mmCIF file of C-alpha atoms in Angstrom:
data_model
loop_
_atom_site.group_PDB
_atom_site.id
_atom_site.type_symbol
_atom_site.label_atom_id
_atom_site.label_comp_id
_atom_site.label_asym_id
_atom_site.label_seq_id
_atom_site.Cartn_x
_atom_site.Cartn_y
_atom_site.Cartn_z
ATOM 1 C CA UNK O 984 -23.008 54.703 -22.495
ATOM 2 C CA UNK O 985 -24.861 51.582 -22.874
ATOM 3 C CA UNK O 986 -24.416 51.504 -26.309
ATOM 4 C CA UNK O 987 -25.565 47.924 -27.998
ATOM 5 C CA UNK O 988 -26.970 46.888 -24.610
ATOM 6 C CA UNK O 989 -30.313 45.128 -23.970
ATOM 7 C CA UNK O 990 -32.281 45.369 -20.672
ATOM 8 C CA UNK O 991 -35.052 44.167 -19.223
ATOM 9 C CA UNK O 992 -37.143 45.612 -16.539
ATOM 10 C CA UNK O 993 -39.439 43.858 -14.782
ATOM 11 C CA UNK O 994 -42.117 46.222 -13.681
ATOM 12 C CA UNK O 995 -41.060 48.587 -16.221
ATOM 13 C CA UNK O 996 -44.841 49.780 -17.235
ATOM 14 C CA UNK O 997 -45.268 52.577 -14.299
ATOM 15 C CA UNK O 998 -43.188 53.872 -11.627
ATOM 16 C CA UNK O 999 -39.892 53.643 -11.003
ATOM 17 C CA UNK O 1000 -39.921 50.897 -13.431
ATOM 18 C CA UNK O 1001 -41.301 52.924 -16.188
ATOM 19 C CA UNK O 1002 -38.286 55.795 -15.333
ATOM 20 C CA UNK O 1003 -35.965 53.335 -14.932
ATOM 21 C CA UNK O 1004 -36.702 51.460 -18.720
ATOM 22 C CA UNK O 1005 -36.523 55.206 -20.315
ATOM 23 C CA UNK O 1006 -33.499 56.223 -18.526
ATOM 24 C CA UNK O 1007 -31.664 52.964 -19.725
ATOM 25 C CA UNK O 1008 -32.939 53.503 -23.363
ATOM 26 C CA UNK O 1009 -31.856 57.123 -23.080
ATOM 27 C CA UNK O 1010 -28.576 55.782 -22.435
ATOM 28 C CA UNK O 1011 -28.423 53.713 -25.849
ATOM 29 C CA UNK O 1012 -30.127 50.189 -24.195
ATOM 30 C CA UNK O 1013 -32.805 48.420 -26.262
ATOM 31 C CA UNK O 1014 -35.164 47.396 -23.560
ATOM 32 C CA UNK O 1015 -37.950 44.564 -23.093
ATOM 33 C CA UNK O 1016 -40.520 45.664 -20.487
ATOM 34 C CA UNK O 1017 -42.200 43.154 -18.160
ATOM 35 C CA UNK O 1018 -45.391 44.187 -16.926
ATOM 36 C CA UNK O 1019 -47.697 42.450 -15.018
ATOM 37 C CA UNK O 1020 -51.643 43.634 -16.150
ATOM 38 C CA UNK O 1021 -51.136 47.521 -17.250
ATOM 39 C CA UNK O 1022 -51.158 46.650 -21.265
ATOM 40 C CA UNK O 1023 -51.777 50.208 -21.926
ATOM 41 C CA UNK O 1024 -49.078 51.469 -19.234
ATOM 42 C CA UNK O 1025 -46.785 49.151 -21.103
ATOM 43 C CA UNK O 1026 -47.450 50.287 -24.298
ATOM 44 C CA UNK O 1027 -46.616 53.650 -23.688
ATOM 45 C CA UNK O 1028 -43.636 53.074 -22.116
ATOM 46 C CA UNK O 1029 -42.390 51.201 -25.178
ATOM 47 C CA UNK O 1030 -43.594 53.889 -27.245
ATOM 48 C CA UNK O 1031 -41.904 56.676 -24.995
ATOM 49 C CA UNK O 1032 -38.685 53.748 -25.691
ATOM 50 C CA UNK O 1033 -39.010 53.817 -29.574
ATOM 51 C CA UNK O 1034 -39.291 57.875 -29.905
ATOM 52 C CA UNK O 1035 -35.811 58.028 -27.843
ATOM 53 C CA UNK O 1036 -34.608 55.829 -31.416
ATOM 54 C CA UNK O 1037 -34.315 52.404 -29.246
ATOM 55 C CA UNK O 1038 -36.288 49.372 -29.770
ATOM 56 C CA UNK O 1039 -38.475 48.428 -26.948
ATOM 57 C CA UNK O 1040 -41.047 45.167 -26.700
ATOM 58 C CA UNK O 1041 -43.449 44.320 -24.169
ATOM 59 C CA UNK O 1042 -44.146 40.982 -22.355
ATOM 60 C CA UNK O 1043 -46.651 40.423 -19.881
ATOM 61 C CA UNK O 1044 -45.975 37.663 -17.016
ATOM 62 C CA UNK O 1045 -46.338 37.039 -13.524
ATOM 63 C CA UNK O 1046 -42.635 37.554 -12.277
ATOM 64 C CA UNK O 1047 -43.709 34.564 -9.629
ATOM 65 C CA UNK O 1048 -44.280 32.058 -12.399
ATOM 66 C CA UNK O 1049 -40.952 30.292 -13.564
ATOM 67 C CA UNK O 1050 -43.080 29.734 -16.553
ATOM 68 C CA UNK O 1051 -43.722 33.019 -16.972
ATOM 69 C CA UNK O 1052 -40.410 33.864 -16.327
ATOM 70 C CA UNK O 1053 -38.456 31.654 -18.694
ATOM 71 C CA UNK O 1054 -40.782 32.761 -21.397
ATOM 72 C CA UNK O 1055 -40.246 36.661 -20.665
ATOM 73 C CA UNK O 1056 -36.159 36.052 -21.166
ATOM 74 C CA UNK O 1057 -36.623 33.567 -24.073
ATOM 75 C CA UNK O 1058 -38.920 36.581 -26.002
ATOM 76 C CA UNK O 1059 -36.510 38.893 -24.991
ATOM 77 C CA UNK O 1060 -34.033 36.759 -26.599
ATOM 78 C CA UNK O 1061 -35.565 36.081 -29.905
ATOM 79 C CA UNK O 1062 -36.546 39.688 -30.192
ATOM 80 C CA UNK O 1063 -33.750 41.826 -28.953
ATOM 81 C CA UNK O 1064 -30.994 39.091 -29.105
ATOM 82 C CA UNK O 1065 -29.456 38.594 -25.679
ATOM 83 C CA UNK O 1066 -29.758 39.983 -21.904
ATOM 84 C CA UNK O 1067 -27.069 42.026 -20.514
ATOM 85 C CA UNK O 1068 -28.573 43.771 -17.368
ATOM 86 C CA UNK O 1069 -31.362 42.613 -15.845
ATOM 87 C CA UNK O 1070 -33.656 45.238 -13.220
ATOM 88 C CA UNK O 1071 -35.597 43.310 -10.719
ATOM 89 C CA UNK O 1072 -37.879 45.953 -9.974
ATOM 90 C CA UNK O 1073 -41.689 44.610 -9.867
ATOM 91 C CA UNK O 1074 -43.046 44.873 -6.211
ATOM 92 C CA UNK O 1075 -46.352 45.074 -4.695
ATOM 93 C CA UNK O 1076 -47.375 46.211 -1.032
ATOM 94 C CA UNK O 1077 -50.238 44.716 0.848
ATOM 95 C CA UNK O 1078 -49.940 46.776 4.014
ATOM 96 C CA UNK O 1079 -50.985 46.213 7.629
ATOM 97 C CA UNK O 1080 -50.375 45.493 11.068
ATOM 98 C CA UNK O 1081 -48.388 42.043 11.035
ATOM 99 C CA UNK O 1082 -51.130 40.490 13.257
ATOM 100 C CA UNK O 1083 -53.620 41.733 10.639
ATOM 101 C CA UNK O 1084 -51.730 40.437 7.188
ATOM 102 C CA UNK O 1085 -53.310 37.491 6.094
ATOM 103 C CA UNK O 1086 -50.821 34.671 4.965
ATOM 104 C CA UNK O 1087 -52.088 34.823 1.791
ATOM 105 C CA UNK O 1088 -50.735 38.686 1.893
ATOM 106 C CA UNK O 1089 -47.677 37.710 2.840
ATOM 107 C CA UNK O 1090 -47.231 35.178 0.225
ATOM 108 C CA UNK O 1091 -48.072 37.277 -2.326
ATOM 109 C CA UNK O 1092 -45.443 40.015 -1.598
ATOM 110 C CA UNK O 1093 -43.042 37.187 -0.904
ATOM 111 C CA UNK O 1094 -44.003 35.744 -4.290
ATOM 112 C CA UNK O 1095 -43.546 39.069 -6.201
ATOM 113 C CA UNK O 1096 -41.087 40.515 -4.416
ATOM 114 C CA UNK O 1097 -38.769 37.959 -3.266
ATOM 115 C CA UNK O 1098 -39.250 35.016 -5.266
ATOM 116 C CA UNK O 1099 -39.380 36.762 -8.582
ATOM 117 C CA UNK O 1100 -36.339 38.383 -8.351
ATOM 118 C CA UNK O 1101 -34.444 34.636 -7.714
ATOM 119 C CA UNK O 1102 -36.586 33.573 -10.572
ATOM 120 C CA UNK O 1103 -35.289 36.281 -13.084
ATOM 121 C CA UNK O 1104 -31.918 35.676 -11.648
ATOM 122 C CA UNK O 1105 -32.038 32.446 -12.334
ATOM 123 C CA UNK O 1106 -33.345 32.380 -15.815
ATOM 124 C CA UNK O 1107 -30.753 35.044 -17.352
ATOM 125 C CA UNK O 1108 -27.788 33.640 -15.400
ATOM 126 C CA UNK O 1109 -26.641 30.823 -18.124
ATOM 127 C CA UNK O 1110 -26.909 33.127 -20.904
ATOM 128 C CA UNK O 1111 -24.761 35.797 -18.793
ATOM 129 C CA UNK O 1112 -22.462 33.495 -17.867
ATOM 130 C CA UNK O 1113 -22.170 32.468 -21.414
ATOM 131 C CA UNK O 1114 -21.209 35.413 -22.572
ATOM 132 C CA UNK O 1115 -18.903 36.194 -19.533
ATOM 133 C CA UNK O 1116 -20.611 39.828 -19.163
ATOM 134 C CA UNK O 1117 -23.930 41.003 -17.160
ATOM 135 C CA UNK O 1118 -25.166 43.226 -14.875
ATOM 136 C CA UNK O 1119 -28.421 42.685 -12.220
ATOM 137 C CA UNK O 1120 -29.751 45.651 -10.314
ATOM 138 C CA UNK O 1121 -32.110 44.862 -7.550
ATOM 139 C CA UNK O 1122 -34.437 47.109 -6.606
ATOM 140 C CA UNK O 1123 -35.483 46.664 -3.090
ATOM 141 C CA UNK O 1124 -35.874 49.319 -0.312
ATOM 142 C CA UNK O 1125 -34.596 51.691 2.798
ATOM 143 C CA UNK O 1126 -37.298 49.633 4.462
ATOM 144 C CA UNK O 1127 -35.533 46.935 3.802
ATOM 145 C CA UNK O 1128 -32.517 48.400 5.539
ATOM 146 C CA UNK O 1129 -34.450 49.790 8.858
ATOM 147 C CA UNK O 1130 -38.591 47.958 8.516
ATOM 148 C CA UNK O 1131 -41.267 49.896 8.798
ATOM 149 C CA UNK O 1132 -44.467 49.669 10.981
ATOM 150 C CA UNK O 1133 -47.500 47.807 8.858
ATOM 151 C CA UNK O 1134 -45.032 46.847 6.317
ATOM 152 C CA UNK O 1135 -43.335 43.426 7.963
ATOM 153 C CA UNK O 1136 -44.509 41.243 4.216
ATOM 154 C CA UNK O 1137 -42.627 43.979 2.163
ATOM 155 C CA UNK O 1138 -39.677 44.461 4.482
ATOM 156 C CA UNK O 1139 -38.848 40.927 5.159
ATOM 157 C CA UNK O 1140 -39.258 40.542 1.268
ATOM 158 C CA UNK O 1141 -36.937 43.819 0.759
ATOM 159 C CA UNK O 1142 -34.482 42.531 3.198
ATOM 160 C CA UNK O 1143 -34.494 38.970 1.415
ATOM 161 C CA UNK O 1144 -33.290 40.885 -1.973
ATOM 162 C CA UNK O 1145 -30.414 42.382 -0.380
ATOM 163 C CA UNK O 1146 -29.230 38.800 1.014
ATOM 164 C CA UNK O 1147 -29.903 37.423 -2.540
ATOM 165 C CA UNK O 1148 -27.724 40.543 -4.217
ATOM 166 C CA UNK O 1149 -24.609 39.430 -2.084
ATOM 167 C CA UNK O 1150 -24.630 35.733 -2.499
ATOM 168 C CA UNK O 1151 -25.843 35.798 -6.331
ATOM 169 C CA UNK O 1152 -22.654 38.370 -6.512
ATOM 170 C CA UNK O 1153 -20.181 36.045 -5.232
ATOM 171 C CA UNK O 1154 -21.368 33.602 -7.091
ATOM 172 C CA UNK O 1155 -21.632 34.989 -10.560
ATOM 173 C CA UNK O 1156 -18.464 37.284 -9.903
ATOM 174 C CA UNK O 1157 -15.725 35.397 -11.615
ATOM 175 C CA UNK O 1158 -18.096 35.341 -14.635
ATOM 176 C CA UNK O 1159 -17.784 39.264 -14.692
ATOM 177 C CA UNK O 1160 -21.273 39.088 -14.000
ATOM 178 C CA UNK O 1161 -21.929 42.051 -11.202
ATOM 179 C CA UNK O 1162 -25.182 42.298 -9.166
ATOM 180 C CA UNK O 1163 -26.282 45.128 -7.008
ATOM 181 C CA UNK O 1164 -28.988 46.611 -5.092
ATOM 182 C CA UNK O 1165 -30.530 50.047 -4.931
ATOM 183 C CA UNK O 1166 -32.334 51.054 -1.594
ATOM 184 C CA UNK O 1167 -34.810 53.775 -2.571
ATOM 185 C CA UNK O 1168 -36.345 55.701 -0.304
ATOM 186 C CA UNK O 1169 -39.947 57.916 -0.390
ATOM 187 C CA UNK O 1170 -40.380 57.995 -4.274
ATOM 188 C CA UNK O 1171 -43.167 59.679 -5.545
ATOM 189 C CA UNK O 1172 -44.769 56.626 -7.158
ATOM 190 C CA UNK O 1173 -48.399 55.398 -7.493
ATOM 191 C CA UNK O 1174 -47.152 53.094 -4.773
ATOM 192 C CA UNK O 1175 -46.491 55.965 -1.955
ATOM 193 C CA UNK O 1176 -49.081 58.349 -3.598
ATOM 194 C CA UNK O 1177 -51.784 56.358 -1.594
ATOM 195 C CA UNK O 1178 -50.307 56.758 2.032
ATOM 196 C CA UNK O 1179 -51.921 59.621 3.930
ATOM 197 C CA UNK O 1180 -51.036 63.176 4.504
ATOM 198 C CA UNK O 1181 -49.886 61.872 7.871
ATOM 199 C CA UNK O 1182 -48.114 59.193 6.994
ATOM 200 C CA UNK O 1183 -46.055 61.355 4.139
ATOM 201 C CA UNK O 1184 -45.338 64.208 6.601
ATOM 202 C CA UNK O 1185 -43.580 61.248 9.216
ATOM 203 C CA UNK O 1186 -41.626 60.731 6.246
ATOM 204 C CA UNK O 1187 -40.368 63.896 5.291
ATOM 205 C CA UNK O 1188 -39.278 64.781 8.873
ATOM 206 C CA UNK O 1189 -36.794 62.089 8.507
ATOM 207 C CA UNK O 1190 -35.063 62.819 5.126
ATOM 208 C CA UNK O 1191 -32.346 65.078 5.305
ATOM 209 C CA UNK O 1192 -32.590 66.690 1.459
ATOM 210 C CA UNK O 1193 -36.606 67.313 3.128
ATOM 211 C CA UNK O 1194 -38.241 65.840 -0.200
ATOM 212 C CA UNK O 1195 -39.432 62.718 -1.836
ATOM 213 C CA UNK O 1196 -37.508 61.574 -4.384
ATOM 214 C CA UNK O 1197 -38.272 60.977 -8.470
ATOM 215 C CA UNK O 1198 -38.648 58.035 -10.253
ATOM 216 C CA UNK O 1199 -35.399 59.897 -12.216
ATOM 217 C CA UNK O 1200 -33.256 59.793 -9.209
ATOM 218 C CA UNK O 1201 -33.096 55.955 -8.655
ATOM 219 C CA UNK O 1202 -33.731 55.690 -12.665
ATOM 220 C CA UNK O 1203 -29.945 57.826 -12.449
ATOM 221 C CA UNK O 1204 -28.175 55.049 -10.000
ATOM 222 C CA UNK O 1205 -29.252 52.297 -12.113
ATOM 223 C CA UNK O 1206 -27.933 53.375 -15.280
ATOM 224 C CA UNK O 1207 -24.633 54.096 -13.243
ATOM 225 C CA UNK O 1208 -24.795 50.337 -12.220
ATOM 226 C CA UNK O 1209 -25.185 48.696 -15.489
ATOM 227 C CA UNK O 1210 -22.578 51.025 -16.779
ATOM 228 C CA UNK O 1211 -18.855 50.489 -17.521
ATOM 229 C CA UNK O 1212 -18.320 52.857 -14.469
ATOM 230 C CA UNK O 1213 -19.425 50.965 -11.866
ATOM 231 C CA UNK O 1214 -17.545 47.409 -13.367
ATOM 232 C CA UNK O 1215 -15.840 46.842 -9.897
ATOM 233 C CA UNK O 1216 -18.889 47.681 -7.661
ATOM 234 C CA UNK O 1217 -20.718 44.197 -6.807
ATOM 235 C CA UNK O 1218 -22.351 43.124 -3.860
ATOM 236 C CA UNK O 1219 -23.499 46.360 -3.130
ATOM 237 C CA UNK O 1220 -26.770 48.502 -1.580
ATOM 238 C CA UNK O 1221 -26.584 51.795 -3.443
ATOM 239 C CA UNK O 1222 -29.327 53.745 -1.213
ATOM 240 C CA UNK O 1223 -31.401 56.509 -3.133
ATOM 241 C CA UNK O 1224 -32.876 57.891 0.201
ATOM 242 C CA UNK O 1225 -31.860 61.631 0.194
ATOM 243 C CA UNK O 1226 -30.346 60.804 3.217
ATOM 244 C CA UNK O 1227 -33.095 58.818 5.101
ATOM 245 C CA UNK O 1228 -30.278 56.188 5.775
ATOM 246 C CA UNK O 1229 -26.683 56.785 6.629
ATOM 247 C CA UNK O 1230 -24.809 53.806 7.385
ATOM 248 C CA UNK V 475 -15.205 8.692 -28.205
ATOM 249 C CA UNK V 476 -11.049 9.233 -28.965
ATOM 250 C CA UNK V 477 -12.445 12.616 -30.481
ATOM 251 C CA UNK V 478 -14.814 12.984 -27.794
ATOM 252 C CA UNK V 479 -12.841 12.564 -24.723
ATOM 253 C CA UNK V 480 -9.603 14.885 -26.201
ATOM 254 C CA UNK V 481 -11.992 17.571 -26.402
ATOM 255 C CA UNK V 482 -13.650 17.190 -22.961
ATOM 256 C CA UNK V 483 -9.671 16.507 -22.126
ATOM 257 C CA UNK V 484 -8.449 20.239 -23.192
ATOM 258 C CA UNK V 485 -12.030 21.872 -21.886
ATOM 259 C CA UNK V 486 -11.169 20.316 -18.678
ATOM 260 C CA UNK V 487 -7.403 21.222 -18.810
ATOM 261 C CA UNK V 488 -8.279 24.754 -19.422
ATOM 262 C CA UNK V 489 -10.849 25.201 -16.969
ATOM 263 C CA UNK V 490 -9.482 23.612 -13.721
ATOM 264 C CA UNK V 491 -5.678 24.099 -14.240
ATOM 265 C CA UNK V 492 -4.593 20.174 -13.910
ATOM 266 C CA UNK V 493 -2.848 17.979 -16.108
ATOM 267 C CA UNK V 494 -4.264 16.126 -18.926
ATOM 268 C CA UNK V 495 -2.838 12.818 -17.710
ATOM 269 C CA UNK V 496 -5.143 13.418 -14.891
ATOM 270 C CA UNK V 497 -8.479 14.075 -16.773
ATOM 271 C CA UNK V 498 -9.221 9.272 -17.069
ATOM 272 C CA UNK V 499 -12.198 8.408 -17.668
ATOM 273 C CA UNK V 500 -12.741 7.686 -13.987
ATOM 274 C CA UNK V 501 -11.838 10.981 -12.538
ATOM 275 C CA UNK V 502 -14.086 12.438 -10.700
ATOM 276 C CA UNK V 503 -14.306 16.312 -11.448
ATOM 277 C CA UNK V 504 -14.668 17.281 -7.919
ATOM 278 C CA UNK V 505 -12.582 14.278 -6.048
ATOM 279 C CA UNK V 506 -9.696 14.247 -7.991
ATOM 280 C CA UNK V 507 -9.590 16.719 -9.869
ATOM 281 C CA UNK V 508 -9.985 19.668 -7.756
ATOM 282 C CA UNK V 509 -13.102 21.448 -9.347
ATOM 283 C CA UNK V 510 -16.008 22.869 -6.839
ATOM 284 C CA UNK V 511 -19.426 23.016 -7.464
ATOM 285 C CA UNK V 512 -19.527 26.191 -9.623
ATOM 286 C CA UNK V 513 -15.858 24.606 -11.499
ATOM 287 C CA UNK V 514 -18.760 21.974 -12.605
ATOM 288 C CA UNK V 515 -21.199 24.345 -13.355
ATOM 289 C CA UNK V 516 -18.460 26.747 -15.261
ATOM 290 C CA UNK V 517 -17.962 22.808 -17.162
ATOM 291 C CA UNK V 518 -21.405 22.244 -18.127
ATOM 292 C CA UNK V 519 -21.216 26.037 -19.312
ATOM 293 C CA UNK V 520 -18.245 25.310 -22.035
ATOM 294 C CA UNK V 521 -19.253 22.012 -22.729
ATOM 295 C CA UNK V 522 -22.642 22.921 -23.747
ATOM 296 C CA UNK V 523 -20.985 25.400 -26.272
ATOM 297 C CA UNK V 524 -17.801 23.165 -27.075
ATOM 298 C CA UNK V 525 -20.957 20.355 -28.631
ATOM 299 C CA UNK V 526 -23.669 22.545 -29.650
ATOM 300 C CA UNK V 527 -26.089 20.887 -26.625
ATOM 301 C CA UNK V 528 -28.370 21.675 -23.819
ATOM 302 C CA UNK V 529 -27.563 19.672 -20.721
ATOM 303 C CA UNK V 530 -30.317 20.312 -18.098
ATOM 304 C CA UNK V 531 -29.953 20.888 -14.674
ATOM 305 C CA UNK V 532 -31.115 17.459 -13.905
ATOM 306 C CA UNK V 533 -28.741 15.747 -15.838
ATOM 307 C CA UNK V 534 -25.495 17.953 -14.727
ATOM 308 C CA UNK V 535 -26.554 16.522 -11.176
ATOM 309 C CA UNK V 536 -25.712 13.462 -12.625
ATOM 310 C CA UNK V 537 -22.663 14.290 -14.232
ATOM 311 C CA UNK V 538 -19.562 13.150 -11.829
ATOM 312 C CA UNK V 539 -16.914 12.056 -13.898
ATOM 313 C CA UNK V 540 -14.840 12.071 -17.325
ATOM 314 C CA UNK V 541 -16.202 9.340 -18.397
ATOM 315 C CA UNK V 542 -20.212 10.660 -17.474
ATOM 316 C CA UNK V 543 -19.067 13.648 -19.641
ATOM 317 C CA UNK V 544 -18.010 11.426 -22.578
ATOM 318 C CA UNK V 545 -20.958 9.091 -22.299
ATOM 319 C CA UNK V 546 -23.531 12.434 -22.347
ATOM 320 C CA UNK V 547 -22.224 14.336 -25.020
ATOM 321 C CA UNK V 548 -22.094 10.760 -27.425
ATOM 322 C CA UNK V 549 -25.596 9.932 -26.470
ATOM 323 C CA UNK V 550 -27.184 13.267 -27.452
ATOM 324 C CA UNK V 551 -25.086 15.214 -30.010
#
């Protein structure tokens, strides 16, 4: 399906990133992970990459550093030989009451979440546009869609992405460049594995299917939207909620 | 600069759909010629391919006219 394709995920060591990388190699994508500090994570990844018969490298940068950033997509360049779909998925959550986040918190997830997705955007769009083919899949959040209590950094930087998605998609559009979002919901991550029992329960009582999702269910809807099936789908939040949002 | 301009001339024709009588030296790409900001960018895109150079941002935010084109692409290919 994506036979001949390269990717790169940004976040792609653990998490939804890591599913997401394998699921795209699985497909037929070579893929260049971007990790932030997990070398080991990383590693593996691109090992779990090579044993699916795909080549797979690994770069480490700070996706909030256009440094950083322009050196990520020039390696991934000069190793795999061009970008055509680009995941925005590395995100961090410094949670807490917005009169207790300190600005430095917010900044931070801002940074990360917000700013390094425009960054990435911005450094594969001229080879995209070059080759008059690409496809960028945001990952951002149902939080995004709806907030969340102790979580107004991560939501306002959620929300941001899905503003970004729309106006980078009109934009790159009549370069047959497409750009989407994904909206996942309560993945079983590292990430969600640290709220409480409380906290997880509040959850569940508000998804429909009654379970968190995988890593392999929002891994799934990506590989849909960097594949020939979804070339007339731009602009879009494709929510992998089981339900948690129905708008 | 004949050579130069009747290539910029045909990129220019191609891309925003006017006349090649229209593409002087002095046109403007987005006055008179009818190109919007991401016609320019599109522009910069092709011409950077057409001559085998990198024109960076800072200089296509110079880049207004023809005859800026011409004058670029002989002073740094």
């Amino acid at each position: 399906m994506l036979k001949e394709k390269v990717a790169l995920v940004t976040g792609g060591s653990r998490g939804i990133g890591r599913a997401v990388a394998l699921a795209l190699a699985k497909a037929g994508a070579d893929v260049a992970i971007v990790y932030a500090g997990n070398q080991n994570a990383a590693e593996d990844t691109a090992t779990a990459i090579r044993d699916e018969g795909r080549q797979a490298i690994t770069i480490q940068a700070d996706v909030s550093q256009s440094a950083d950033v322009d050196r990520a997509v020039k390696e991934t360049m000069s190793a795999l030989g061009r970008v055509d779909i680009l995941v925005n998925n590395a995100g961090i959550a410094r949670d807490n009451l917005m009169l207790r986040i300190k600005e430095e918190d917010w900044d931070q997830v801002l940074d990360t979440n917000l700013k390094g997705v425009f960054l990435f955007t911005k450094a594969v769009t001229r080879s995209m546009m070059k080759q008059r083919s690409g496809r960028i899949i945001n990952v951002s959040s149902v939080v995004g869609l709806i907030g969340n209590p102790g979580q107004a950094n991560y939501t306002a930087a959620k929300a941001g992405v899905l503003g970004l998605t729309k106006s980078a998609a009109r934009e790159l559009a009549s370069r047959n460049i497409t750009v989407n979002a994904i909206a996942p919901g309560f993945i079983e991550t590292d990430m969600t594995e640290k709220l409480g029992d409380e906290a997880k329960e509040n959850m569940l009582e508000q998804i429909p299917l009654s379970r968190m999702g995988k890593p392999e269910d929002v891994a799934q809807a990506v590989v849909f939207l960097a594949s020939d099936y979804a070339s007339y789908i731009t602009g879009q939040t494709l929510n992998v909620d089981g339900g948690m949002v129905t708008m | 600069m004949a050579d130069t301009l009747s290539r910029v001339q045909r990129i220019i024709v191609d891309r925003l759909g006017v006349d090649a009588a229209e593409v002087t030296l002095e046109a403007s790409i987005t006055e008179d010629l009818g190109g919007d900001s991401l016609d320019s960018m599109d522009l910069i895109l092709e011409l950077e391919d057409e001559f085998s150079i990198e024109i960076s941002d800072a200089d296509a935010e110079k880049i207004k006219t023809v005859g800026d084109i011409v004058t670029y692409i002989n002073s740094h290919s």
